[in-house]
XYZ file of C-alpha atoms in Angstrom:
173
model
C 202.993 156.433 139.316
C 199.698 156.764 137.551
C 199.447 154.527 134.511
C 196.872 156.747 132.884
C 195.830 160.021 134.500
C 192.884 161.684 132.795
C 192.251 163.917 135.828
C 194.687 166.417 134.300
C 192.993 166.506 130.908
C 193.673 169.379 128.535
C 191.088 170.134 125.878
C 190.719 172.598 123.042
C 188.504 172.753 119.991
C 188.246 174.814 116.843
C 185.722 174.900 114.014
C 186.950 175.334 110.443
C 185.131 176.360 107.297
C 186.194 173.174 105.521
C 184.817 169.672 105.021
C 185.993 166.971 107.396
C 187.967 165.110 104.703
C 190.091 168.224 104.051
C 190.776 168.799 107.760
C 191.556 165.091 108.201
C 194.027 165.202 105.282
C 195.743 168.258 106.764
C 196.191 166.343 110.026
C 197.269 163.003 108.511
C 199.520 163.779 105.533
C 203.149 164.878 105.524
C 202.344 167.737 103.150
C 199.550 168.999 105.372
C 201.411 168.709 108.672
C 204.520 170.404 107.238
C 202.461 173.529 106.539
C 200.805 174.075 109.883
C 201.860 171.786 112.759
C 203.821 173.500 115.511
C 203.871 176.859 117.249
C 203.866 180.094 115.266
C 207.369 181.147 114.348
C 208.728 177.614 114.034
C 209.742 175.720 110.915
C 208.723 172.072 110.746
C 210.325 169.253 108.781
C 208.557 165.913 108.508
C 211.198 163.223 109.007
C 208.820 160.265 108.889
C 205.078 159.728 108.698
C 203.769 156.181 109.045
C 200.012 156.627 109.568
C 198.885 153.325 111.074
C 198.410 151.976 114.591
C 201.949 151.589 115.926
C 203.330 153.942 113.265
C 205.157 157.182 113.933
C 205.059 160.809 112.868
C 208.596 162.056 113.590
C 209.492 165.688 112.999
C 212.032 168.392 113.694
C 211.086 171.912 114.635
C 213.324 174.971 114.584
C 212.833 178.459 115.961
C 216.407 179.364 115.050
C 218.189 177.781 112.071
C 220.566 175.044 113.159
C 218.857 174.440 116.534
C 216.297 171.680 115.966
C 214.049 170.113 118.564
C 212.425 166.787 117.785
C 209.009 165.372 118.511
C 206.966 162.337 117.652
C 203.483 160.882 117.649
C 202.996 157.148 118.086
C 199.614 156.335 116.575
C 197.348 154.070 118.611
C 193.981 154.274 116.847
C 192.943 155.633 113.474
C 189.298 155.806 112.445
C 189.312 157.837 109.235
C 188.038 160.502 109.006
C 186.486 160.925 112.448
C 189.034 160.030 115.153
C 192.733 159.589 115.766
C 194.531 158.657 119.007
C 198.279 159.095 119.490
C 200.895 159.502 122.194
C 203.113 162.562 121.824
C 206.571 163.061 123.240
C 209.786 164.891 122.666
C 212.322 162.762 120.833
C 215.874 162.582 119.661
C 217.019 162.733 116.043
C 216.410 158.965 115.681
C 212.849 159.071 117.025
C 213.641 157.736 120.502
C 211.682 159.215 123.386
C 213.435 161.935 125.423
C 212.700 164.391 128.190
C 211.564 167.940 127.398
C 214.515 169.935 126.028
C 213.827 172.882 128.350
C 216.096 172.905 131.443
C 213.355 174.204 133.761
C 211.059 171.300 132.806
C 213.345 168.371 132.002
C 212.385 166.248 134.990
C 208.919 167.693 135.508
C 207.172 167.350 132.134
C 205.525 163.968 131.395
C 207.395 161.758 128.955
C 204.186 161.022 127.052
C 200.798 162.637 126.551
C 197.912 160.622 125.118
C 195.853 162.681 122.668
C 192.479 161.976 121.143
C 191.412 164.151 118.234
C 187.896 164.004 116.812
C 186.666 165.545 113.580
C 182.935 166.325 113.392
C 181.331 167.842 110.306
C 178.150 169.849 110.217
C 176.927 171.807 107.188
C 180.363 171.710 105.523
C 182.188 172.989 108.622
C 184.442 170.769 110.722
C 185.026 170.921 114.445
C 188.372 169.534 115.529
C 188.428 168.653 119.240
C 191.672 167.654 120.950
C 191.871 166.112 124.419
C 195.153 165.102 126.016
C 196.432 163.802 129.330
C 199.724 162.438 130.674
C 200.295 158.699 130.651
C 202.666 156.765 132.889
C 203.372 160.026 134.734
C 204.201 160.701 138.348
C 202.372 163.261 140.504
C 204.860 166.048 139.798
C 204.630 165.502 136.026
C 200.820 165.494 136.166
C 200.807 168.708 138.229
C 203.258 170.390 135.841
C 201.134 169.407 132.859
C 197.978 170.777 134.501
C 199.808 173.990 135.394
C 200.578 174.655 131.733
C 196.984 174.593 130.423
C 196.917 178.358 129.721
C 200.237 178.183 127.896
C 199.075 175.126 125.926
C 195.865 176.950 124.930
C 197.983 179.775 123.536
C 200.337 177.373 121.758
C 197.613 175.228 120.260
C 195.658 178.393 119.444
C 198.551 179.585 117.293
C 198.989 176.150 115.755
C 195.280 175.939 114.946
C 195.430 179.470 113.472
C 198.077 178.118 111.086
C 195.783 175.202 110.225
C 193.006 177.682 109.456
C 195.340 179.627 107.133
C 196.432 176.402 105.417
C 192.823 175.260 104.908
C 191.791 178.682 103.568
C 194.665 178.614 101.054
C 193.649 175.119 99.934
C 190.048 176.320 99.539
C 191.161 179.309 97.450
C 193.405 177.201 95.171
């Protein structure tokens, strides 16, 4: 078991035509997250958002009505508005940690992924950079995570497209 394996680090970044405070708010408020977090085609419900070290963002996500999946962030560090660190995992309806709900990955996907997100502003535009790696994962879980980088780029790409749409609507309002 590797307590913390950054050798399988996923990274993605996107620059938005919005000030850092607006991007930060979209990433740290229930209203913001409800509008854009999650893959395209899913509906997200914020069940709990406790933005503090040790606090939790707990949510349900549905692709088909009546078939929710649950996820959570456990916040570790918050340095508003420039940096946030959290562990993500799948969860149950109560917020307890669970294995991935996909049969082909249940025993192969890491239970937790540690994410660091930074927000850097330059000339009114904000670059959001996300880095993530498995924690407390075994070799098979680390290898599975690394093997999904292309899929994760597509998924986060769609999620970050939704953030861009949300920020543009806020700018236009």
